[in-house]
Amino acid sequence: GGGVTGISFPPEWCVKTAYNGQGRVAQPGFTNPIWVDGLLLLIDKKVAAKKVDRASVGGKQMEVQMANAFASADLGFVWSFKGQRSLVLYSRQATTHAAKSN
C-alpha cells in the first residue's frame, strides 16, 4: 500500500515508508490519556545496519547510539503535541511464554 508522500525525515531515521495514524499518549501512570495524530514509520533495517557500520568507524558516540536504535527498530511513531515533537521506536521481541487467548 502507498504511504504518505511529500514528507521528508532525517536520513539517520532510515524511514522506508510512513503512514498516517493515531497513537495514545498519557502522563506518567497512564493518567490523562489522549489520542494524537501522527505517523507510523516503517524502518529500513538494512539501511540502518549499514549506518551502524559507518558510524562505528570514527563516528561520535551519539551517532553510534542513534544508528543502533534505528537498526534494532521495526517501527516508529512520531507525533507533535503542544509544539513538542516526540518519537518512539518499537522492536519485535520473540516470547517463549506468550499468553494464550481463549
PDB file of N, CA and C in Angstrom:
ATOM      1  N   GLY A   1       0.816  -1.185   0.000  1.00  0.00           N
ATOM      2  CA  GLY A   1       0.000   0.000   0.000  1.00  0.00           C
ATOM      3  C   GLY A   1       0.856   1.243   0.000  1.00  0.00           C
ATOM      4  N   GLY A   2       0.302   2.301  -0.515  1.00  0.00           N
ATOM      5  CA  GLY A   2       1.029   3.559  -0.600  1.00  0.00           C
ATOM      6  C   GLY A   2       1.077   4.280   0.729  1.00  0.00           C
ATOM      7  N   GLY A   3       2.227   4.762   1.041  1.00  0.00           N
ATOM      8  CA  GLY A   3       2.411   5.527   2.265  1.00  0.00           C
ATOM      9  C   GLY A   3       2.187   7.005   1.995  1.00  0.00           C
ATOM     10  N   VAL A   4       2.453   7.804   2.993  1.00  0.00           N
ATOM     11  CA  VAL A   4       2.347   9.249   2.908  1.00  0.00           C
ATOM     12  C   VAL A   4       3.481   9.754   2.014  1.00  0.00           C
ATOM     13  N   THR A   5       3.171  10.699   1.139  1.00  0.00           N
ATOM     14  CA  THR A   5       4.206  11.269   0.281  1.00  0.00           C
ATOM     15  C   THR A   5       4.400  12.741   0.623  1.00  0.00           C
ATOM     16  N   GLY A   6       5.526  13.278   0.200  1.00  0.00           N
ATOM     17  CA  GLY A   6       5.793  14.699   0.400  1.00  0.00           C
ATOM     18  C   GLY A   6       6.350  15.057   1.767  1.00  0.00           C
ATOM     19  N   ILE A   7       6.675  14.074   2.571  1.00  0.00           N
ATOM     20  CA  ILE A   7       7.253  14.327   3.900  1.00  0.00           C
ATOM     21  C   ILE A   7       8.669  13.763   3.890  1.00  0.00           C
ATOM     22  N   SER A   8       9.606  14.547   4.382  1.00  0.00           N
ATOM     23  CA  SER A   8      10.975  14.042   4.463  1.00  0.00           C
ATOM     24  C   SER A   8      11.356  13.870   5.934  1.00  0.00           C
ATOM     25  N   PHE A   9      12.200  12.908   6.169  1.00  0.00           N
ATOM     26  CA  PHE A   9      12.670  12.590   7.519  1.00  0.00           C
ATOM     27  C   PHE A   9      14.187  12.703   7.539  1.00  0.00           C
ATOM     28  N   PRO A  10      14.765  12.920   8.717  1.00  0.00           N
ATOM     29  CA  PRO A  10      16.227  12.939   8.796  1.00  0.00           C
ATOM     30  C   PRO A  10      16.776  11.614   8.257  1.00  0.00           C
ATOM     31  N   PRO A  11      17.844  11.648   7.468  1.00  0.00           N
ATOM     32  CA  PRO A  11      18.356  10.403   6.885  1.00  0.00           C
ATOM     33  C   PRO A  11      18.749   9.350   7.917  1.00  0.00           C
ATOM     34  N   GLU A  12      19.155   9.772   9.108  1.00  0.00           N
ATOM     35  CA  GLU A  12      19.548   8.795  10.123  1.00  0.00           C
ATOM     36  C   GLU A  12      18.362   7.990  10.652  1.00  0.00           C
ATOM     37  N   TRP A  13      17.137   8.436  10.371  1.00  0.00           N
ATOM     38  CA  TRP A  13      15.957   7.680  10.802  1.00  0.00           C
ATOM     39  C   TRP A  13      15.718   6.453   9.934  1.00  0.00           C
ATOM     40  N   CYS A  14      16.232   6.424   8.718  1.00  0.00           N
ATOM     41  CA  CYS A  14      16.105   5.272   7.811  1.00  0.00           C
ATOM     42  C   CYS A  14      14.648   4.878   7.569  1.00  0.00           C
ATOM     43  N   VAL A  15      13.791   5.858   7.330  1.00  0.00           N
ATOM     44  CA  VAL A  15      12.370   5.590   7.111  1.00  0.00           C
ATOM     45  C   VAL A  15      12.154   5.058   5.697  1.00  0.00           C
ATOM     46  N   LYS A  16      11.555   3.869   5.631  1.00  0.00           N
ATOM     47  CA  LYS A  16      11.232   3.248   4.346  1.00  0.00           C
ATOM     48  C   LYS A  16       9.896   3.778   3.839  1.00  0.00           C
ATOM     49  N   THR A  17       8.898   3.796   4.712  1.00  0.00           N
ATOM     50  CA  THR A  17       7.549   4.256   4.384  1.00  0.00           C
ATOM     51  C   THR A  17       6.916   4.831   5.637  1.00  0.00           C
ATOM     52  N   ALA A  18       6.032   5.810   5.458  1.00  0.00           N
ATOM     53  CA  ALA A  18       5.289   6.392   6.584  1.00  0.00           C
ATOM     54  C   ALA A  18       3.798   6.335   6.276  1.00  0.00           C
ATOM     55  N   TYR A  19       3.001   6.096   7.303  1.00  0.00           N
ATOM     56  CA  TYR A  19       1.550   6.009   7.173  1.00  0.00           C
ATOM     57  C   TYR A  19       0.895   6.915   8.204  1.00  0.00           C
ATOM     58  N   ASN A  20      -0.172   7.603   7.806  1.00  0.00           N
ATOM     59  CA  ASN A  20      -0.943   8.391   8.762  1.00  0.00           C
ATOM     60  C   ASN A  20      -1.563   7.455   9.791  1.00  0.00           C
ATOM     61  N   GLY A  21      -1.623   7.906  11.024  1.00  0.00           N
ATOM     62  CA  GLY A  21      -2.229   7.085  12.060  1.00  0.00           C
ATOM     63  C   GLY A  21      -2.474   7.887  13.320  1.00  0.00           C
ATOM     64  N   GLN A  22      -2.882   7.185  14.351  1.00  0.00           N
ATOM     65  CA  GLN A  22      -3.100   7.783  15.661  1.00  0.00           C
ATOM     66  C   GLN A  22      -2.442   6.907  16.711  1.00  0.00           C
ATOM     67  N   GLY A  23      -2.011   7.549  17.782  1.00  0.00           N
ATOM     68  CA  GLY A  23      -1.436   6.833  18.908  1.00  0.00           C
ATOM     69  C   GLY A  23      -1.992   7.405  20.195  1.00  0.00           C
ATOM     70  N   ARG A  24      -1.944   6.629  21.232  1.00  0.00           N
ATOM     71  CA  ARG A  24      -2.455   7.072  22.525  1.00  0.00           C
ATOM     72  C   ARG A  24      -1.279   7.408  23.427  1.00  0.00           C
ATOM     73  N   VAL A  25      -1.275   8.604  23.940  1.00  0.00           N
ATOM     74  CA  VAL A  25      -0.218   9.052  24.840  1.00  0.00           C
ATOM     75  C   VAL A  25      -0.855   9.484  26.152  1.00  0.00           C
ATOM     76  N   ALA A  26      -0.037   9.492  27.211  1.00  0.00           N
ATOM     77  CA  ALA A  26      -0.571   9.831  28.533  1.00  0.00           C
ATOM     78  C   ALA A  26       0.543  10.358  29.422  1.00  0.00           C
ATOM     79  N   GLN A  27       0.140  10.880  30.529  1.00  0.00           N
ATOM     80  CA  GLN A  27       1.074  11.312  31.568  1.00  0.00           C
ATOM     81  C   GLN A  27       1.546  10.071  32.330  1.00  0.00           C
ATOM     82  N   PRO A  28       2.595  10.205  33.145  1.00  0.00           N
ATOM     83  CA  PRO A  28       3.063   9.046  33.931  1.00  0.00           C
ATOM     84  C   PRO A  28       1.913   8.377  34.691  1.00  0.00           C
ATOM     85  N   GLY A  29       1.968   7.054  34.753  1.00  0.00           N
ATOM     86  CA  GLY A  29       0.904   6.296  35.404  1.00  0.00           C
ATOM     87  C   GLY A  29      -0.321   6.147  34.508  1.00  0.00           C
ATOM     88  N   PHE A  30      -0.157   6.424  33.222  1.00  0.00           N
ATOM     89  CA  PHE A  30      -1.224   6.405  32.216  1.00  0.00           C
ATOM     90  C   PHE A  30      -2.421   7.250  32.653  1.00  0.00           C
ATOM     91  N   THR A  31      -2.124   8.452  33.182  1.00  0.00           N
ATOM     92  CA  THR A  31      -3.175   9.400  33.539  1.00  0.00           C
ATOM     93  C   THR A  31      -3.366  10.374  32.390  1.00  0.00           C
ATOM     94  N   ASN A  32      -4.558  10.900  32.256  1.00  0.00           N
ATOM     95  CA  ASN A  32      -4.925  11.846  31.197  1.00  0.00           C
ATOM     96  C   ASN A  32      -4.584  11.338  29.796  1.00  0.00           C
ATOM     97  N   PRO A  33      -4.982  10.107  29.464  1.00  0.00           N
ATOM     98  CA  PRO A  33      -4.650   9.600  28.127  1.00  0.00           C
ATOM     99  C   PRO A  33      -5.430  10.344  27.046  1.00  0.00           C
ATOM    100  N   ILE A  34      -4.771  10.577  25.916  1.00  0.00           N
ATOM    101  CA  ILE A  34      -5.424  11.202  24.756  1.00  0.00           C
ATOM    102  C   ILE A  34      -4.917  10.527  23.483  1.00  0.00           C
ATOM    103  N   TRP A  35      -5.714  10.639  22.420  1.00  0.00           N
ATOM    104  CA  TRP A  35      -5.304  10.167  21.105  1.00  0.00           C
ATOM    105  C   TRP A  35      -4.658  11.334  20.369  1.00  0.00           C
ATOM    106  N   VAL A  36      -3.549  11.080  19.698  1.00  0.00           N
ATOM    107  CA  VAL A  36      -2.871  12.107  18.909  1.00  0.00           C
ATOM    108  C   VAL A  36      -2.672  11.597  17.482  1.00  0.00           C
ATOM    109  N   ASP A  37      -2.751  12.514  16.530  1.00  0.00           N
ATOM    110  CA  ASP A  37      -2.442  12.179  15.147  1.00  0.00           C
ATOM    111  C   ASP A  37      -0.932  12.089  14.999  1.00  0.00           C
ATOM    112  N   GLY A  38      -0.490  11.174  14.181  1.00  0.00           N
ATOM    113  CA  GLY A  38       0.943  11.036  13.961  1.00  0.00           C
ATOM    114  C   GLY A  38       1.212  10.202  12.732  1.00  0.00           C
ATOM    115  N   LEU A  39       2.442   9.747  12.633  1.00  0.00           N
ATOM    116  CA  LEU A  39       2.863   8.922  11.511  1.00  0.00           C
ATOM    117  C   LEU A  39       3.496   7.638  12.018  1.00  0.00           C
ATOM    118  N   LEU A  40       3.028   6.519  11.483  1.00  0.00           N
ATOM    119  CA  LEU A  40       3.631   5.222  11.747  1.00  0.00           C
ATOM    120  C   LEU A  40       4.766   5.064  10.742  1.00  0.00           C
ATOM    121  N   LEU A  41       5.956   4.783  11.224  1.00  0.00           N
ATOM    122  CA  LEU A  41       7.134   4.695  10.372  1.00  0.00           C
ATOM    123  C   LEU A  41       7.605   3.255  10.238  1.00  0.00           C
ATOM    124  N   LEU A  42       7.807   2.819   9.015  1.00  0.00           N
ATOM    125  CA  LEU A  42       8.410   1.520   8.752  1.00  0.00           C
ATOM    126  C   LEU A  42       9.900   1.777   8.556  1.00  0.00           C
ATOM    127  N   ILE A  43      10.729   1.218   9.420  1.00  0.00           N
ATOM    128  CA  ILE A  43      12.163   1.462   9.403  1.00  0.00           C
ATOM    129  C   ILE A  43      12.854   0.482   8.455  1.00  0.00           C
ATOM    130  N   ASP A  44      13.754   0.987   7.617  1.00  0.00           N
ATOM    131  CA  ASP A  44      14.545   0.150   6.719  1.00  0.00           C
ATOM    132  C   ASP A  44      15.769  -0.350   7.495  1.00  0.00           C
ATOM    133  N   LYS A  45      15.650  -1.543   8.053  1.00  0.00           N
ATOM    134  CA  LYS A  45      16.690  -2.085   8.926  1.00  0.00           C
ATOM    135  C   LYS A  45      18.003  -2.352   8.185  1.00  0.00           C
ATOM    136  N   LYS A  46      17.944  -2.669   6.900  1.00  0.00           N
ATOM    137  CA  LYS A  46      19.171  -2.912   6.142  1.00  0.00           C
ATOM    138  C   LYS A  46      19.973  -1.626   6.005  1.00  0.00           C
ATOM    139  N   VAL A  47      19.300  -0.533   5.676  1.00  0.00           N
ATOM    140  CA  VAL A  47      19.972   0.763   5.567  1.00  0.00           C
ATOM    141  C   VAL A  47      20.500   1.182   6.934  1.00  0.00           C
ATOM    142  N   ALA A  48      19.692   0.974   7.978  1.00  0.00           N
ATOM    143  CA  ALA A  48      20.110   1.354   9.334  1.00  0.00           C
ATOM    144  C   ALA A  48      21.345   0.570   9.771  1.00  0.00           C
ATOM    145  N   ALA A  49      21.406  -0.711   9.436  1.00  0.00           N
ATOM    146  CA  ALA A  49      22.567  -1.529   9.807  1.00  0.00           C
ATOM    147  C   ALA A  49      23.834  -1.012   9.127  1.00  0.00           C
ATOM    148  N   LYS A  50      23.718  -0.567   7.881  1.00  0.00           N
ATOM    149  CA  LYS A  50      24.878  -0.005   7.178  1.00  0.00           C
ATOM    150  C   LYS A  50      25.334   1.284   7.861  1.00  0.00           C
ATOM    151  N   LYS A  51      24.368   2.071   8.358  1.00  0.00           N
ATOM    152  CA  LYS A  51      24.716   3.308   9.054  1.00  0.00           C
ATOM    153  C   LYS A  51      25.434   3.009  10.374  1.00  0.00           C
ATOM    154  N   VAL A  52      25.067   1.900  11.028  1.00  0.00           N
ATOM    155  CA  VAL A  52      25.757   1.497  12.257  1.00  0.00           C
ATOM    156  C   VAL A  52      27.224   1.209  11.937  1.00  0.00           C
ATOM    157  N   ASP A  53      27.449   0.470  10.859  1.00  0.00           N
ATOM    158  CA  ASP A  53      28.819   0.139  10.467  1.00  0.00           C
ATOM    159  C   ASP A  53      29.632   1.401  10.190  1.00  0.00           C
ATOM    160  N   ARG A  54      29.036   2.345   9.450  1.00  0.00           N
ATOM    161  CA  ARG A  54      29.748   3.587   9.124  1.00  0.00           C
ATOM    162  C   ARG A  54      29.983   4.441  10.367  1.00  0.00           C
ATOM    163  N   ALA A  55      28.974   4.536  11.241  1.00  0.00           N
ATOM    164  CA  ALA A  55      29.093   5.369  12.446  1.00  0.00           C
ATOM    165  C   ALA A  55      30.110   4.788  13.415  1.00  0.00           C
ATOM    166  N   SER A  56      30.216   3.468  13.435  1.00  0.00           N
ATOM    167  CA  SER A  56      31.145   2.815  14.358  1.00  0.00           C
ATOM    168  C   SER A  56      32.599   3.107  14.020  1.00  0.00           C
ATOM    169  N   VAL A  57      32.856   3.448  12.764  1.00  0.00           N
ATOM    170  CA  VAL A  57      34.222   3.762  12.334  1.00  0.00           C
ATOM    171  C   VAL A  57      34.397   5.277  12.393  1.00  0.00           C
ATOM    172  N   GLY A  58      34.929   5.752  13.506  1.00  0.00           N
ATOM    173  CA  GLY A  58      35.221   7.175  13.640  1.00  0.00           C
ATOM    174  C   GLY A  58      34.026   8.061  13.937  1.00  0.00           C
ATOM    175  N   GLY A  59      32.863   7.471  14.170  1.00  0.00           N
ATOM    176  CA  GLY A  59      31.684   8.276  14.472  1.00  0.00           C
ATOM    177  C   GLY A  59      31.664   8.748  15.913  1.00  0.00           C
ATOM    178  N   LYS A  60      30.853   9.762  16.154  1.00  0.00           N
ATOM    179  CA  LYS A  60      30.678  10.249  17.519  1.00  0.00           C
ATOM    180  C   LYS A  60      29.762   9.280  18.257  1.00  0.00           C
ATOM    181  N   GLN A  61      29.883   9.256  19.577  1.00  0.00           N
ATOM    182  CA  GLN A  61      29.103   8.315  20.383  1.00  0.00           C
ATOM    183  C   GLN A  61      27.601   8.481  20.145  1.00  0.00           C
ATOM    184  N   MET A  62      27.110   9.721  20.035  1.00  0.00           N
ATOM    185  CA  MET A  62      25.679   9.968  19.817  1.00  0.00           C
ATOM    186  C   MET A  62      25.228   9.399  18.472  1.00  0.00           C
ATOM    187  N   GLU A  63      26.051   9.531  17.435  1.00  0.00           N
ATOM    188  CA  GLU A  63      25.711   8.990  16.116  1.00  0.00           C
ATOM    189  C   GLU A  63      25.613   7.474  16.164  1.00  0.00           C
ATOM    190  N   VAL A  64      26.529   6.842  16.882  1.00  0.00           N
ATOM    191  CA  VAL A  64      26.524   5.385  17.008  1.00  0.00           C
ATOM    192  C   VAL A  64      25.280   4.930  17.761  1.00  0.00           C
ATOM    193  N   GLN A  65      24.934   5.609  18.851  1.00  0.00           N
ATOM    194  CA  GLN A  65      23.745   5.242  19.628  1.00  0.00           C
ATOM    195  C   GLN A  65      22.482   5.400  18.798  1.00  0.00           C
ATOM    196  N   MET A  66      22.376   6.497  18.043  1.00  0.00           N
ATOM    197  CA  MET A  66      21.187   6.706  17.231  1.00  0.00           C
ATOM    198  C   MET A  66      21.102   5.654  16.128  1.00  0.00           C
ATOM    199  N   ALA A  67      22.219   5.367  15.480  1.00  0.00           N
ATOM    200  CA  ALA A  67      22.228   4.351  14.430  1.00  0.00           C
ATOM    201  C   ALA A  67      21.808   2.997  14.996  1.00  0.00           C
ATOM    202  N   ASN A  68      22.310   2.639  16.178  1.00  0.00           N
ATOM    203  CA  ASN A  68      21.927   1.371  16.814  1.00  0.00           C
ATOM    204  C   ASN A  68      20.442   1.326  17.145  1.00  0.00           C
ATOM    205  N   ALA A  69      19.901   2.437  17.632  1.00  0.00           N
ATOM    206  CA  ALA A  69      18.476   2.482  17.993  1.00  0.00           C
ATOM    207  C   ALA A  69      17.600   2.208  16.778  1.00  0.00           C
ATOM    208  N   PHE A  70      17.912   2.848  15.656  1.00  0.00           N
ATOM    209  CA  PHE A  70      17.103   2.650  14.454  1.00  0.00           C
ATOM    210  C   PHE A  70      17.355   1.296  13.813  1.00  0.00           C
ATOM    211  N   ALA A  71      18.572   0.760  13.917  1.00  0.00           N
ATOM    212  CA  ALA A  71      18.877  -0.547  13.339  1.00  0.00           C
ATOM    213  C   ALA A  71      18.151  -1.664  14.069  1.00  0.00           C
ATOM    214  N   SER A  72      17.831  -1.466  15.346  1.00  0.00           N
ATOM    215  CA  SER A  72      17.131  -2.506  16.098  1.00  0.00           C
ATOM    216  C   SER A  72      15.618  -2.308  16.090  1.00  0.00           C
ATOM    217  N   ALA A  73      15.138  -1.228  15.485  1.00  0.00           N
ATOM    218  CA  ALA A  73      13.697  -0.946  15.469  1.00  0.00           C
ATOM    219  C   ALA A  73      13.033  -1.521  14.222  1.00  0.00           C
ATOM    220  N   ASP A  74      11.792  -1.940  14.390  1.00  0.00           N
ATOM    221  CA  ASP A  74      10.969  -2.374  13.257  1.00  0.00           C
ATOM    222  C   ASP A  74      10.044  -1.249  12.819  1.00  0.00           C
ATOM    223  N   LEU A  75       9.506  -0.545  13.802  1.00  0.00           N
ATOM    224  CA  LEU A  75       8.542   0.526  13.558  1.00  0.00           C
ATOM    225  C   LEU A  75       8.849   1.717  14.443  1.00  0.00           C
ATOM    226  N   GLY A  76       8.335   2.854  14.048  1.00  0.00           N
ATOM    227  CA  GLY A  76       8.404   4.047  14.871  1.00  0.00           C
ATOM    228  C   GLY A  76       7.079   4.775  14.792  1.00  0.00           C
ATOM    229  N   PHE A  77       6.833   5.658  15.733  1.00  0.00           N
ATOM    230  CA  PHE A  77       5.650   6.521  15.688  1.00  0.00           C
ATOM    231  C   PHE A  77       6.109   7.905  16.093  1.00  0.00           C
ATOM    232  N   VAL A  78       5.822   8.888  15.250  1.00  0.00           N
ATOM    233  CA  VAL A  78       6.219  10.257  15.523  1.00  0.00           C
ATOM    234  C   VAL A  78       4.960  11.122  15.562  1.00  0.00           C
ATOM    235  N   TRP A  79       4.908  12.048  16.545  1.00  0.00           N
ATOM    236  CA  TRP A  79       3.757  12.924  16.691  1.00  0.00           C
ATOM    237  C   TRP A  79       4.195  14.249  17.286  1.00  0.00           C
ATOM    238  N   SER A  80       3.297  15.193  17.205  1.00  0.00           N
ATOM    239  CA  SER A  80       3.548  16.506  17.788  1.00  0.00           C
ATOM    240  C   SER A  80       2.363  16.845  18.682  1.00  0.00           C
ATOM    241  N   PHE A  81       2.653  17.335  19.885  1.00  0.00           N
ATOM    242  CA  PHE A  81       1.602  17.717  20.821  1.00  0.00           C
ATOM    243  C   PHE A  81       2.052  18.961  21.557  1.00  0.00           C
ATOM    244  N   LYS A  82       1.251  19.992  21.466  1.00  0.00           N
ATOM    245  CA  LYS A  82       1.564  21.276  22.096  1.00  0.00           C
ATOM    246  C   LYS A  82       2.955  21.773  21.700  1.00  0.00           C
ATOM    247  N   GLY A  83       3.276  21.616  20.417  1.00  0.00           N
ATOM    248  CA  GLY A  83       4.537  22.109  19.893  1.00  0.00           C
ATOM    249  C   GLY A  83       5.743  21.243  20.171  1.00  0.00           C
ATOM    250  N   GLN A  84       5.569  20.129  20.863  1.00  0.00           N
ATOM    251  CA  GLN A  84       6.686  19.234  21.169  1.00  0.00           C
ATOM    252  C   GLN A  84       6.577  17.978  20.313  1.00  0.00           C
ATOM    253  N   ARG A  85       7.627  17.715  19.534  1.00  0.00           N
ATOM    254  CA  ARG A  85       7.643  16.518  18.703  1.00  0.00           C
ATOM    255  C   ARG A  85       8.263  15.371  19.484  1.00  0.00           C
ATOM    256  N   SER A  86       7.669  14.195  19.317  1.00  0.00           N
ATOM    257  CA  SER A  86       8.156  13.013  20.026  1.00  0.00           C
ATOM    258  C   SER A  86       8.235  11.836  19.066  1.00  0.00           C
ATOM    259  N   LEU A  87       9.109  10.902  19.392  1.00  0.00           N
ATOM    260  CA  LEU A  87       9.304   9.705  18.584  1.00  0.00           C
ATOM    261  C   LEU A  87       9.490   8.527  19.517  1.00  0.00           C
ATOM    262  N   VAL A  88       8.815   7.433  19.215  1.00  0.00           N
ATOM    263  CA  VAL A  88       9.074   6.171  19.914  1.00  0.00           C
ATOM    264  C   VAL A  88       9.427   5.135  18.858  1.00  0.00           C
ATOM    265  N   LEU A  89      10.291   4.224  19.221  1.00  0.00           N
ATOM    266  CA  LEU A  89      10.699   3.138  18.335  1.00  0.00           C
ATOM    267  C   LEU A  89      10.247   1.820  18.935  1.00  0.00           C
ATOM    268  N   TYR A  90       9.805   0.918  18.076  1.00  0.00           N
ATOM    269  CA  TYR A  90       9.318  -0.390  18.519  1.00  0.00           C
ATOM    270  C   TYR A  90      10.155  -1.485  17.872  1.00  0.00           C
ATOM    271  N   SER A  91      10.527  -2.469  18.664  1.00  0.00           N
ATOM    272  CA  SER A  91      11.263  -3.625  18.175  1.00  0.00           C
ATOM    273  C   SER A  91      10.449  -4.877  18.449  1.00  0.00           C
ATOM    274  N   ARG A  92      10.442  -5.766  17.509  1.00  0.00           N
ATOM    275  CA  ARG A  92       9.740  -7.039  17.680  1.00  0.00           C
ATOM    276  C   ARG A  92      10.563  -7.921  18.603  1.00  0.00           C
ATOM    277  N   GLN A  93       9.911  -8.511  19.590  1.00  0.00           N
ATOM    278  CA  GLN A  93      10.585  -9.380  20.550  1.00  0.00           C
ATOM    279  C   GLN A  93       9.936 -10.759  20.520  1.00  0.00           C
ATOM    280  N   ALA A  94      10.740 -11.780  20.418  1.00  0.00           N
ATOM    281  CA  ALA A  94      10.215 -13.152  20.477  1.00  0.00           C
ATOM    282  C   ALA A  94       9.933 -13.486  21.937  1.00  0.00           C
ATOM    283  N   THR A  95       8.810 -14.114  22.179  1.00  0.00           N
ATOM    284  CA  THR A  95       8.477 -14.517  23.539  1.00  0.00           C
ATOM    285  C   THR A  95       8.289 -16.029  23.573  1.00  0.00           C
ATOM    286  N   THR A  96       8.694 -16.625  24.662  1.00  0.00           N
ATOM    287  CA  THR A  96       8.519 -18.063  24.817  1.00  0.00           C
ATOM    288  C   THR A  96       7.307 -18.390  25.684  1.00  0.00           C
ATOM    289  N   HIS A  97       6.834 -17.397  26.427  1.00  0.00           N
ATOM    290  CA  HIS A  97       5.714 -17.627  27.338  1.00  0.00           C
ATOM    291  C   HIS A  97       4.575 -16.678  27.002  1.00  0.00           C
ATOM    292  N   ALA A  98       4.139 -16.693  25.760  1.00  0.00           N
ATOM    293  CA  ALA A  98       3.047 -15.812  25.344  1.00  0.00           C
ATOM    294  C   ALA A  98       1.739 -16.270  25.979  1.00  0.00           C
ATOM    295  N   ALA A  99       0.926 -15.324  26.389  1.00  0.00           N
ATOM    296  CA  ALA A  99      -0.376 -15.649  26.950  1.00  0.00           C
ATOM    297  C   ALA A  99      -1.276 -16.211  25.868  1.00  0.00           C
ATOM    298  N   LYS A 100      -2.013 -17.232  26.203  1.00  0.00           N
ATOM    299  CA  LYS A 100      -2.950 -17.836  25.244  1.00  0.00           C
ATOM    300  C   LYS A 100      -4.288 -17.150  25.379  1.00  0.00           C
ATOM    301  N   SER A 101      -4.893 -16.848  24.238  1.00  0.00           N
ATOM    302  CA  SER A 101      -6.229 -16.243  24.279  1.00  0.00           C
ATOM    303  C   SER A 101      -7.271 -17.341  24.154  1.00  0.00           C
ATOM    304  N   ASN A 102      -8.356 -17.167  24.871  1.00  0.00           N
ATOM    305  CA  ASN A 102      -9.436 -18.164  24.833  1.00  0.00           C
ATOM    306  C   ASN A 102     -10.567 -17.678  23.990  1.00  0.00           C
TER     307      ASN A 102
END
